[in-house]
Coordinates of C-alpha atoms and ligand atoms in Angstrom, one line a residue:
M28 CA 14.8 1.6 -26.7
S29 CA 18.1 2.9 -25.3
E30 CA 21.1 0.8 -24.4
S31 CA 22.0 0.4 -20.7
N32 CA 24.7 2.7 -19.4
E33 CA 26.8 -0.1 -18.0
T34 CA 27.5 -2.1 -21.1
T35 CA 27.0 -1.9 -24.8
K36 CA 24.6 -4.8 -24.8
P37 CA 20.9 -4.0 -25.2
S38 CA 18.9 -3.2 -22.1
L39 CA 17.0 -5.6 -20.0
Y40 CA 13.8 -5.1 -17.9
L41 CA 13.4 -7.0 -14.7
G42 CA 10.1 -8.0 -13.0
F43 CA 9.8 -9.7 -9.6
D44 CA 6.7 -11.3 -8.2
S45 CA 6.5 -11.7 -4.4
S46 CA 3.4 -14.0 -4.2
T47 CA 1.8 -16.1 -1.4
Q48 CA 4.0 -19.1 -2.0
S49 CA 7.1 -17.9 -3.9
L50 CA 9.3 -15.1 -5.2
K51 CA 9.9 -15.1 -8.9
A52 CA 12.0 -13.0 -11.3
T53 CA 11.5 -12.6 -15.0
A54 CA 13.8 -10.6 -17.3
I55 CA 12.9 -9.4 -20.8
D56 CA 14.6 -7.5 -23.5
A57 CA 13.1 -4.5 -25.4
E58 CA 11.5 -6.9 -27.9
L59 CA 9.7 -8.6 -25.0
A60 CA 11.6 -11.9 -25.3
I61 CA 12.1 -13.6 -21.9
V62 CA 15.8 -13.9 -21.3
Y63 CA 15.9 -15.2 -17.7
E64 CA 13.6 -16.6 -15.1
T65 CA 14.0 -18.1 -11.7
M66 CA 12.0 -18.8 -8.5
I67 CA 12.4 -19.3 -4.7
N68 CA 9.7 -21.3 -2.9
F69 CA 9.2 -20.1 0.6
E70 CA 8.2 -23.4 2.2
A71 CA 10.9 -25.5 0.5
D72 CA 13.8 -23.0 0.2
L73 CA 13.3 -21.1 3.5
P74 CA 12.3 -23.9 5.9
E75 CA 13.5 -22.0 9.0
F76 CA 10.4 -19.8 8.8
A77 CA 8.2 -22.9 9.1
T78 CA 5.4 -21.7 6.8
E79 CA 2.9 -24.0 5.1
A80 CA 2.8 -22.9 1.5
G81 CA 4.2 -19.5 2.6
V82 CA 1.8 -18.7 5.4
H83 CA 1.2 -19.2 9.1
R84 CA -2.4 -19.9 10.2
G85 CA -3.9 -18.8 13.5
E86 CA -5.9 -21.2 15.6
D87 CA -9.1 -19.3 15.0
G88 CA -9.1 -20.6 11.4
L89 CA -9.5 -17.0 10.2
T90 CA -6.1 -15.3 10.9
V91 CA -3.4 -15.8 8.2
T92 CA 0.0 -14.1 8.3
S93 CA 3.5 -14.3 6.8
P94 CA 6.7 -13.0 8.3
P95 CA 8.0 -10.0 6.3
I96 CA 11.6 -10.9 7.1
M97 CA 11.1 -14.2 5.2
W98 CA 10.2 -12.1 2.1
V99 CA 13.4 -10.1 2.7
A100 CA 15.4 -13.3 3.0
A101 CA 13.9 -14.6 -0.2
F102 CA 15.2 -11.6 -2.1
D103 CA 18.7 -12.3 -0.7
L104 CA 18.5 -15.9 -1.9
L105 CA 17.0 -15.0 -5.3
L106 CA 19.6 -12.3 -6.1
D107 CA 22.5 -14.5 -4.9
R108 CA 21.2 -17.2 -7.2
M109 CA 20.9 -14.8 -10.1
K110 CA 24.5 -13.6 -9.5
A111 CA 25.8 -17.2 -9.3
E112 CA 24.0 -18.0 -12.6
G113 CA 25.8 -15.1 -14.3
F114 CA 22.7 -12.9 -14.7
E115 CA 23.9 -9.6 -16.2
F116 CA 22.5 -7.1 -13.7
G117 CA 24.4 -4.3 -15.4
R118 CA 22.1 -4.5 -18.4
V119 CA 18.9 -3.8 -16.4
A120 CA 17.6 -0.4 -17.4
A121 CA 14.6 -0.6 -15.1
L122 CA 13.0 -3.0 -12.6
S123 CA 9.5 -3.3 -11.2
G124 CA 7.6 -5.8 -9.2
S125 CA 4.4 -7.5 -8.3
G126 CA 3.1 -8.4 -4.8
Q127 CA 0.3 -10.5 -3.4
Q128 CA -2.4 -7.9 -2.9
H129 CA -3.7 -6.5 0.4
G130 CA -0.9 -7.8 2.7
S131 CA 0.5 -5.1 4.9
V132 CA 4.1 -4.4 6.2
Y133 CA 4.7 -2.3 9.4
W134 CA 8.1 -0.6 9.2
A135 CA 9.3 0.4 12.7
F136 CA 10.6 3.9 13.5
D137 CA 14.0 4.5 12.0
A138 CA 13.5 1.8 9.4
A139 CA 14.0 4.5 6.7
I140 CA 17.5 5.1 8.1
S141 CA 18.3 1.4 7.9
L142 CA 17.0 1.3 4.3
R143 CA 19.0 4.4 3.3
Q144 CA 22.2 2.9 4.9
L145 CA 22.0 -0.6 3.5
K146 CA 25.5 -2.1 3.9
P147 CA 26.7 -4.3 1.0
E148 CA 28.9 -6.5 3.3
K149 CA 25.7 -7.7 4.9
S150 CA 22.6 -9.5 3.5
L151 CA 19.4 -7.5 3.2
R152 CA 18.1 -9.7 6.0
Q153 CA 21.0 -8.7 8.3
N154 CA 20.5 -5.0 7.4
L155 CA 16.8 -5.0 8.1
E156 CA 16.3 -7.4 11.0
G157 CA 14.6 -5.4 13.7
C158 CA 13.0 -3.0 11.2
F159 CA 9.5 -4.4 11.5
A160 CA 7.1 -3.2 14.2
I161 CA 4.8 -6.2 13.5
G162 CA 6.6 -9.4 12.8
D163 CA 3.7 -11.2 11.2
S164 CA 2.1 -9.4 8.3
P165 CA -1.6 -10.1 7.7
I166 CA -2.1 -11.3 4.1
W167 CA -4.9 -11.6 1.7
M168 CA -6.0 -15.0 3.0
D169 CA -6.9 -13.4 6.4
S170 CA -10.7 -13.3 7.2
S171 CA -10.5 -12.1 10.8
T172 CA -11.6 -8.5 10.4
T173 CA -15.4 -8.7 10.0
Y174 CA -15.9 -6.5 13.1
Q175 CA -13.7 -3.8 11.5
C176 CA -15.4 -4.1 8.1
R177 CA -18.9 -3.5 9.6
A178 CA -17.5 -0.6 11.7
L179 CA -16.1 1.1 8.5
E180 CA -19.3 0.6 6.6
A181 CA -21.4 2.0 9.5
A182 CA -19.1 5.0 9.7
L183 CA -19.2 5.8 6.0
G184 CA -22.9 5.3 5.3
G185 CA -23.1 1.6 4.5
P186 CA -21.6 -1.0 2.1
Q187 CA -22.6 0.8 -1.1
A188 CA -21.1 4.1 0.1
V189 CA -17.8 2.4 0.9
A190 CA -17.9 0.7 -2.6
D191 CA -18.7 4.0 -4.3
L192 CA -15.8 5.7 -2.6
T193 CA -13.1 3.0 -2.6
G194 CA -14.2 0.6 -5.4
S195 CA -15.3 -2.2 -3.0
R196 CA -17.5 -2.6 0.0
A197 CA -15.5 -3.4 3.1
Y198 CA -13.7 -6.8 2.8
E199 CA -11.9 -8.7 5.5
R200 CA -8.6 -8.9 3.6
F201 CA -8.6 -5.3 2.5
T202 CA -5.7 -3.5 4.1
G203 CA -7.6 -0.7 5.9
N204 CA -9.6 -3.2 7.9
Q205 CA -6.4 -5.2 8.7
I206 CA -4.7 -2.0 9.8
A207 CA -7.7 -1.1 12.0
K208 CA -7.5 -4.5 13.7
I209 CA -3.7 -4.2 14.3
S210 CA -4.2 -0.7 15.8
Q211 CA -6.8 -2.2 18.2
V212 CA -5.2 -5.6 19.1
K213 CA -1.5 -4.7 18.8
P214 CA -1.5 -1.0 19.8
E215 CA 2.2 -1.0 20.8
G216 CA 3.3 -2.3 17.4
Y217 CA 1.0 0.1 15.7
N218 CA 2.4 3.0 17.6
Q219 CA 5.9 2.0 16.8
T220 CA 5.2 2.0 13.1
E221 CA 6.6 4.8 11.0
R222 CA 5.3 3.5 7.6
I223 CA 2.8 0.9 6.5
G224 CA 3.5 -0.6 3.1
L225 CA 1.7 -3.1 0.9
V226 CA 3.7 -6.2 -0.1
S227 CA 4.4 -4.4 -3.4
S228 CA 5.6 -1.1 -2.0
F229 CA 7.6 -2.9 0.7
A230 CA 9.5 -4.8 -1.9
A231 CA 10.1 -1.6 -3.9
S232 CA 11.5 -0.1 -0.8
L233 CA 14.3 -2.7 -0.7
F234 CA 15.5 -1.7 -4.1
L235 CA 15.0 2.0 -3.6
G236 CA 16.7 2.1 -0.2
D237 CA 13.9 4.2 1.2
H238 CA 10.1 4.0 1.8
A239 CA 8.5 3.5 -1.6
P240 CA 5.0 5.0 -2.3
I241 CA 2.0 2.7 -2.8
D242 CA 0.8 2.7 -6.5
A243 CA -2.9 3.5 -7.3
S244 CA -3.7 0.1 -8.7
D245 CA -2.6 -1.9 -5.6
G246 CA -3.8 0.9 -3.4
S247 CA -7.3 0.2 -4.6
G248 CA -7.3 -3.0 -2.6
M249 CA -7.2 -1.2 0.8
N250 CA -10.7 0.3 1.2
L251 CA -8.7 3.5 1.9
M252 CA -8.3 5.1 -1.6
D253 CA -10.7 7.2 -3.5
I254 CA -11.1 5.1 -6.6
R255 CA -11.8 8.2 -8.9
S256 CA -9.3 10.7 -7.6
R257 CA -6.6 8.1 -6.9
G258 CA -5.7 9.8 -3.6
W259 CA -6.4 8.8 0.0
A260 CA -10.1 8.8 1.0
D261 CA -9.7 10.8 4.1
A262 CA -12.9 9.7 5.7
A263 CA -11.9 6.0 5.4
V264 CA -8.3 6.7 6.6
A265 CA -9.6 8.5 9.7
E266 CA -11.7 5.4 10.6
C267 CA -8.9 2.8 10.3
G268 CA -6.4 4.0 12.9
D269 CA -5.2 7.0 14.9
G270 CA -2.6 9.0 13.0
L271 CA -2.9 6.6 10.1
S272 CA -2.5 9.3 7.4
E273 CA 1.0 10.0 8.6
K274 CA 1.9 6.3 8.3
L275 CA 0.7 5.8 4.7
G276 CA 3.0 8.0 2.6
D277 CA 1.9 9.0 -1.0
I278 CA 0.0 7.3 -3.7
V279 CA 1.7 7.3 -7.2
L280 CA 0.4 6.2 -10.6
S281 CA 1.5 2.7 -11.4
H282 CA 3.9 3.8 -14.3
A283 CA 5.7 6.2 -12.0
C284 CA 9.5 6.0 -11.7
V285 CA 10.0 6.2 -7.9
G286 CA 13.8 6.6 -8.1
T287 CA 17.0 4.9 -9.0
I288 CA 18.4 1.7 -7.4
H289 CA 20.2 2.0 -4.0
S290 CA 24.1 1.7 -4.2
Y291 CA 23.8 -1.5 -2.2
F292 CA 22.7 -3.4 -5.3
V293 CA 25.2 -1.6 -7.5
E294 CA 28.1 -2.6 -5.3
K295 CA 26.9 -6.1 -4.4
Y296 CA 25.3 -7.3 -7.6
G297 CA 26.6 -5.0 -10.3
F298 CA 23.4 -3.2 -11.2
G299 CA 23.9 0.1 -13.1
A300 CA 23.7 3.2 -10.9
N301 CA 21.0 4.6 -13.2
C302 CA 18.7 1.5 -13.1
R303 CA 15.2 2.9 -12.6
V304 CA 12.8 1.6 -10.0
I305 CA 9.2 1.7 -11.4
A306 CA 6.4 1.6 -8.8
F307 CA 5.6 -2.0 -7.8
S308 CA 2.0 -3.1 -8.0
G309 CA -0.4 -6.0 -7.0
D310 CA -0.3 -9.4 -8.6
N311 CA -3.6 -9.2 -10.3
P312 CA -2.9 -5.7 -11.8
C313 CA 0.5 -7.0 -12.9
S314 CA -1.2 -10.1 -14.5
L315 CA -3.5 -7.7 -16.4
A316 CA -0.4 -6.0 -17.8
G317 CA 1.4 -9.4 -18.4
L318 CA -1.6 -10.7 -20.4
R319 CA -1.9 -7.3 -22.2
L320 CA -5.7 -7.2 -21.9
E321 CA -6.5 -4.5 -24.3
Q322 CA -9.9 -5.1 -26.0
P323 CA -13.3 -4.9 -24.3
G324 CA -14.5 -8.5 -23.7
E325 CA -11.0 -9.9 -23.3
I326 CA -11.0 -11.3 -19.8
A327 CA -8.5 -13.2 -17.7
I328 CA -9.0 -16.2 -15.5
S329 CA -6.1 -16.7 -13.1
L330 CA -5.9 -20.2 -11.5
G331 CA -3.5 -20.1 -8.6
T332 CA -3.5 -20.0 -4.8
S333 CA -6.4 -17.7 -5.3
D334 CA -8.6 -18.0 -8.4
T335 CA -9.5 -14.6 -9.9
V336 CA -11.4 -13.3 -12.9
F337 CA -10.6 -9.8 -14.2
A338 CA -10.8 -7.5 -17.1
A339 CA -10.0 -3.9 -18.1
L340 CA -12.9 -1.5 -17.8
S341 CA -13.5 2.2 -18.7
E342 CA -16.6 2.9 -16.6
P343 CA -16.4 1.7 -13.0
K344 CA -19.7 0.4 -11.4
P345 CA -18.7 -0.5 -7.8
S346 CA -21.0 -3.1 -6.3
A347 CA -21.9 -3.5 -2.6
S348 CA -22.6 -7.2 -3.2
E349 CA -19.5 -8.5 -5.0
G350 CA -16.3 -7.9 -6.8
H351 CA -13.8 -5.0 -6.8
I352 CA -13.0 -2.0 -9.0
F353 CA -9.3 -1.2 -9.0
A354 CA -7.4 1.6 -10.8
S355 CA -5.8 0.3 -14.0
P356 CA -2.0 -0.5 -13.6
V357 CA -1.3 0.7 -17.2
D358 CA -3.8 3.5 -17.9
P359 CA -3.9 6.5 -15.5
E360 CA -7.6 7.0 -16.4
G361 CA -8.7 3.4 -16.7
Y362 CA -10.0 0.8 -14.3
M363 CA -10.0 -3.0 -13.9
A364 CA -12.8 -5.2 -12.4
L365 CA -11.9 -8.3 -10.4
V366 CA -13.7 -11.1 -8.6
C367 CA -11.5 -13.2 -6.2
Y368 CA -12.0 -16.7 -4.8
K369 CA -10.0 -17.9 -1.8
N370 CA -10.7 -21.5 -2.7
G371 CA -8.5 -22.0 -5.8
S372 CA -5.7 -24.5 -6.4
M373 CA -5.5 -25.8 -2.8
T374 CA -9.2 -26.7 -2.8
R375 CA -8.9 -28.5 -6.2
E376 CA -5.8 -30.3 -4.8
D377 CA -7.7 -31.3 -1.7
I378 CA -10.4 -33.0 -3.9
R379 CA -7.7 -34.5 -6.1
N380 CA -6.1 -36.0 -3.0
R381 CA -9.4 -37.3 -1.6
C382 CA -11.0 -38.5 -4.9
A383 CA -8.2 -39.2 -7.4
N384 CA -5.4 -40.6 -5.3
G385 CA -3.4 -37.4 -5.5
S386 CA -3.1 -37.8 -9.3
W387 CA -4.0 -35.1 -11.8
D388 CA -4.2 -37.8 -14.5
E389 CA -6.9 -39.5 -12.5
F390 CA -8.6 -36.2 -11.8
N391 CA -8.7 -35.5 -15.6
R392 CA -9.9 -38.9 -16.4
A393 CA -12.8 -38.4 -14.1
L394 CA -13.6 -35.0 -15.8
A395 CA -13.5 -36.8 -19.2
E396 CA -15.7 -39.7 -18.1
T397 CA -18.4 -37.7 -16.3
P398 CA -21.2 -36.0 -18.2
V399 CA -21.2 -32.2 -18.9
G400 CA -23.6 -30.8 -16.2
N401 CA -22.8 -33.7 -13.8
G402 CA -26.3 -35.1 -14.1
G403 CA -27.6 -31.9 -12.4
Q404 CA -25.4 -32.3 -9.3
I405 CA -24.0 -29.0 -8.0
G406 CA -21.4 -28.5 -5.2
F407 CA -20.0 -25.6 -3.2
Y408 CA -16.5 -26.3 -1.7
R409 CA -14.8 -24.2 1.0
K410 CA -11.5 -25.5 2.4
E411 CA -10.9 -21.9 3.3
P412 CA -13.4 -19.2 4.4
E413 CA -14.7 -17.9 1.0
I414 CA -14.7 -14.4 -0.4
T415 CA -17.1 -14.9 -3.3
P416 CA -19.8 -15.4 -2.1
P417 CA -18.8 -14.3 1.4
I418 CA -19.2 -17.5 3.5
L419 CA -16.7 -17.8 6.4
S420 CA -17.6 -21.3 7.5
T421 CA -15.6 -24.0 5.8
G422 CA -16.9 -27.3 4.5
A423 CA -18.9 -28.5 1.4
N424 CA -22.6 -28.2 0.4
R425 CA -23.8 -30.6 -2.3
F426 CA -27.2 -30.7 -4.1
D427 CA -28.7 -33.3 -6.3
A428 CA -30.6 -32.6 -9.5
N429 CA -33.8 -31.9 -7.5
N430 CA -32.0 -29.2 -5.4
Q431 CA -32.0 -31.5 -2.4
A432 CA -29.0 -31.3 -0.1
V433 CA -27.0 -34.5 0.0
D434 CA -24.0 -35.5 2.2
A435 CA -21.7 -36.9 -0.6
F436 CA -21.3 -37.4 -4.3
P437 CA -19.5 -40.3 -6.0
E438 CA -15.8 -39.5 -6.2
D439 CA -15.9 -38.7 -10.0
A440 CA -18.9 -36.4 -9.6
E441 CA -17.2 -34.6 -6.7
I442 CA -14.3 -33.8 -9.1
R443 CA -16.6 -32.5 -11.8
A444 CA -18.6 -30.5 -9.3
V445 CA -15.6 -28.6 -7.9
V446 CA -14.5 -27.6 -11.4
E447 CA -18.0 -26.8 -12.9
G448 CA -19.0 -24.9 -9.7
Q449 CA -16.0 -22.6 -9.8
F450 CA -16.6 -21.5 -13.4
L451 CA -20.4 -21.1 -13.1
S452 CA -19.6 -18.9 -10.1
M453 CA -17.1 -16.8 -12.1
R454 CA -19.6 -16.4 -15.0
L455 CA -22.4 -15.4 -12.5
H456 CA -20.4 -13.0 -10.3
G457 CA -18.2 -11.6 -13.1
A458 CA -21.3 -10.6 -15.1
N459 CA -22.7 -8.8 -12.0
I460 CA -19.9 -6.3 -12.2
G461 CA -19.7 -5.9 -15.9
I462 CA -17.2 -8.7 -16.9
E463 CA -18.7 -10.3 -20.1
A464 CA -16.3 -12.5 -22.0
S465 CA -15.7 -12.6 -25.7
K466 CA -12.3 -14.2 -25.3
I467 CA -10.7 -15.7 -22.2
L468 CA -7.0 -15.8 -21.4
A469 CA -6.2 -18.4 -18.8
T470 CA -3.1 -18.1 -16.6
G471 CA -1.6 -19.5 -13.3
G472 CA -0.7 -23.1 -12.5
A473 CA -4.0 -24.8 -13.3
S474 CA -4.1 -23.2 -16.8
A475 CA -1.8 -26.0 -17.9
N476 CA -4.7 -28.5 -17.3
S477 CA -6.5 -28.8 -20.7
A478 CA -9.5 -30.7 -19.1
I479 CA -10.1 -27.7 -16.8
L480 CA -9.7 -25.3 -19.7
Q481 CA -12.4 -27.2 -21.7
V482 CA -14.9 -26.7 -18.8
I483 CA -14.1 -22.9 -18.9
A484 CA -14.7 -22.7 -22.6
D485 CA -18.0 -24.6 -22.3
V486 CA -19.3 -22.6 -19.3
F487 CA -18.6 -19.2 -20.9
G488 CA -19.2 -20.3 -24.5
V489 CA -16.0 -18.6 -25.8
E490 CA -12.4 -19.7 -26.8
V491 CA -9.8 -20.0 -24.1
Y492 CA -6.3 -18.9 -24.8
T493 CA -3.1 -19.5 -22.9
A494 CA 0.1 -17.5 -23.0
D495 CA 3.5 -19.0 -23.6
Q496 CA 4.6 -17.8 -20.2
P497 CA 2.3 -18.9 -17.4
N498 CA 3.9 -16.5 -14.8
S499 CA 1.9 -13.5 -16.0
A500 CA 2.5 -11.5 -12.8
S501 CA 6.3 -11.4 -12.9
L502 CA 6.1 -11.0 -16.7
G503 CA 3.7 -8.1 -16.3
A504 CA 6.0 -6.5 -13.7
A505 CA 8.8 -6.7 -16.4
Y506 CA 6.5 -5.2 -19.0
R507 CA 5.6 -2.4 -16.5
A508 CA 9.3 -1.8 -15.9
L509 CA 9.7 -1.2 -19.6
H510 CA 6.6 0.9 -19.8
G511 CA 7.6 3.0 -16.8
A512 CA 11.1 3.5 -18.2
A513 CA 9.7 4.6 -21.6
C514 CA 7.4 7.2 -19.9
A515 CA 10.3 8.4 -17.7
E516 CA 12.6 8.8 -20.8
A517 CA 9.8 10.6 -22.7
G518 CA 9.0 12.8 -19.7
S519 CA 5.3 12.1 -20.2
F520 CA 2.8 9.2 -20.3
I521 CA 3.0 6.9 -23.3
P522 CA 0.2 4.4 -23.8
F523 CA 1.1 0.9 -22.7
A524 CA 0.3 -0.6 -26.1
E525 CA 2.7 1.8 -27.8
A526 CA 5.6 1.1 -25.4
L527 CA 5.2 -2.6 -25.9
T528 CA 5.8 -3.6 -29.5
G529 CA 4.7 -6.9 -31.1
E530 CA 1.8 -9.2 -30.5
P531 CA 1.4 -11.2 -27.2
A532 CA 2.3 -14.8 -27.7
M533 CA -1.0 -16.7 -27.1
S534 CA -2.6 -19.8 -28.6
V535 CA -6.1 -21.3 -28.5
A536 CA -6.2 -24.0 -25.8
A537 CA -9.9 -24.9 -25.8
R538 CA -12.9 -24.2 -28.0
P539 CA -16.5 -24.3 -26.7
D540 CA -18.9 -27.1 -27.5
A541 CA -22.3 -25.7 -28.4
A542 CA -24.3 -28.4 -26.6
A543 CA -22.2 -28.3 -23.5
H544 CA -22.6 -24.5 -23.4
E545 CA -26.4 -24.9 -23.6
T546 CA -26.3 -27.3 -20.6
Y547 CA -24.4 -24.7 -18.6
N548 CA -26.8 -21.9 -19.7
A549 CA -29.6 -24.0 -18.2
M550 CA -27.7 -24.7 -15.1
L551 CA -26.6 -21.2 -14.2
P552 CA -30.0 -19.9 -12.8
R553 CA -30.2 -23.1 -10.6
Y554 CA -26.6 -22.5 -9.4
A555 CA -27.5 -18.9 -8.6
E556 CA -30.6 -19.9 -6.6
L557 CA -28.8 -22.6 -4.6
E558 CA -26.1 -20.0 -3.8
V559 CA -28.7 -17.5 -2.5
G560 CA -30.2 -20.3 -0.3
L561 CA -26.7 -21.1 1.0
L562 CA -26.0 -17.5 1.9
Q563 CA -29.2 -17.3 3.8
S564 CA -28.6 -20.4 5.7
T565 CA -25.0 -19.8 6.7
Ligands
5FX23 C1 -7.1 -10.3 -4.9 O1 -8.1 -9.4 -4.4 C2 -6.7 -11.2 -3.9 O2 -7.0 -11.2 -2.8 C3 -5.7 -12.3 -4.3 O3 -5.8 -12.6 -5.7 C4 -4.3 -12.0 -4.0 O4 -3.9 -10.9 -4.7 C5 -3.4 -13.2 -4.2 F1 -2.1 -12.8 -4.0

C-alpha cells in the first residue's frame, strides 16, 4: 500500500461509526493493526440535546427520533479530541464510515452551498445549523409508519412483491415509509428538503463538503431500491412522496470513492488534501466487513442496542414474512441476509435490573444455576415494539412447560428465558431466510459475556468466536476505507479478501455441549408454535 502524501510515515485508514448511542472512530494501518480508537457518547457527552441513550421518544410509544445537529456536534467533539490527543490526520489516505441503518436526514434547500463553503474558523455545528428541514430525524427504532407500509404494499402488489423488488416487505423503520410519513404529516419540511440522506451518507457529506450519494448496501434498507439492479425502484419511489426521486440523489456501490476531503478538514485538522472519502454504509453491512465473513455458514450475531444475525449470501431469497436481503457492502454482485430485533441489550438490562439487582455477575450466576431449557419455560419479552416477529405491543408473554400462559417466572428463570428465547428466535428466523450456521462470530457489547455466548453455542450447536476488537462496525468502516482506496488506486474492483492481507484475529469463546444442543433442538418447534399463537393473539 502507498505512503500518504503528507508525510513519509505509512498510511492510515480511518473508520467512523455513527450509531444509536455513540460516535466512534477506529484507525488502522495497511497491515490492519488498530492504531487509534476513541468514542463520544451522545447522552453523556452532549447532554444539551437531552436524549436518552441517543434518542427522543414520542408520547405514542412508537415514534423515535434523534436530532441530526447532535450527530454533527458529535463529529466536532470527536475530531477536536483526536487533534488534542495528537492523532496524525495527515497520514490518513482514506476514510469511510458506518451509520445506524434506516435513519433519514432532511437537508434544507441551499444546504449544499453551506456544505461546499464550510468555514474552518467555525465548528461544523456552527456551519450547518439551520441546514435541516426536519430537526428530528426518524431512526431505526421508530415503529410509527404501519399505515404507510400497508399503503406501499397495496400499491406494489402485496408484501411478497415489495420483498422481491426491494429485498424486504415494507417495514416500519425502512426509510421509504418514514419519508412517506414525513411528506404527509410535515409537508412544509418535506417541501423545503433539497436532499434526503441516510445517517451514513449524511455523515459522508460532512467530510465531502457536498451531498454524498447513498451506497447500495445501506440503500437496501429503504424499501426504495431494486435489490438486483442496485438502482432506485421507481415504482416504490413514486409511492413514497411527491418529487421524491429529485431528493434522493444517486446510489453508488459501497467501495466507491465519492471524492476527496473538503479543505475545511485539511486546514482545521491537518488531513492531507488527497485523503479519499469512500462511500459510508450501514452499521450491519460495516460489521459484516469488520468480521470479514467470507465462507458460507459463517454467520455473525451482533448484540447491541439492536440484536442482529447476519451472513453473506450469493443467492437472495427475499421473504414476505421475515428478515431482509441487502446488497453486500464488499462485493458488487453479492448479498447479505439479516434478521433484526429491537429488543436487544436494553431489554436484557431491564431484566438484569429487575431480577439481578442491576448486576451482570448476578445475572450470569442465575444463568449458570438454572437448567438448560429452563424446565420447559419459554418467555417473549418486548420492552420496545418488536420487529421480529412483528408485534407492536410491549410487555412480556410467559409460558410454562405445558404451554400454559403464566403471569410470572421466578427471577432466575426470567433471566434464562430472555437469553434462551432470543437465540431460539435467531435460529428459527435466520434459517427461514437461508442463514444456517457452521461457525458463529459474536460482536457488540454483550459478546463480552461468556455465559450468554455459551447459550448461543448450545442453541446453534456450533462454536462461537469473538474478535479482538468488539467495535466491528467502525473497524469494518476502516477496512472498507482501505478496500475502497485500493480499488480507486487500481482503477478497478479488487476483491475485499485480496485488499485485506492477513487472517482476522478471532478466538473460540464457547463450544457447544451436545446434550444442551439436543434440549434446544427439542424446544425449537415448541418455541415456534408459541410464537405463532402469540402473533395470532396480538
Ligand atoms: C437493522 O436493520 C437495524 O434496524 C438495526 O440493526 C440498526 O441498523 C441499528 F443501528
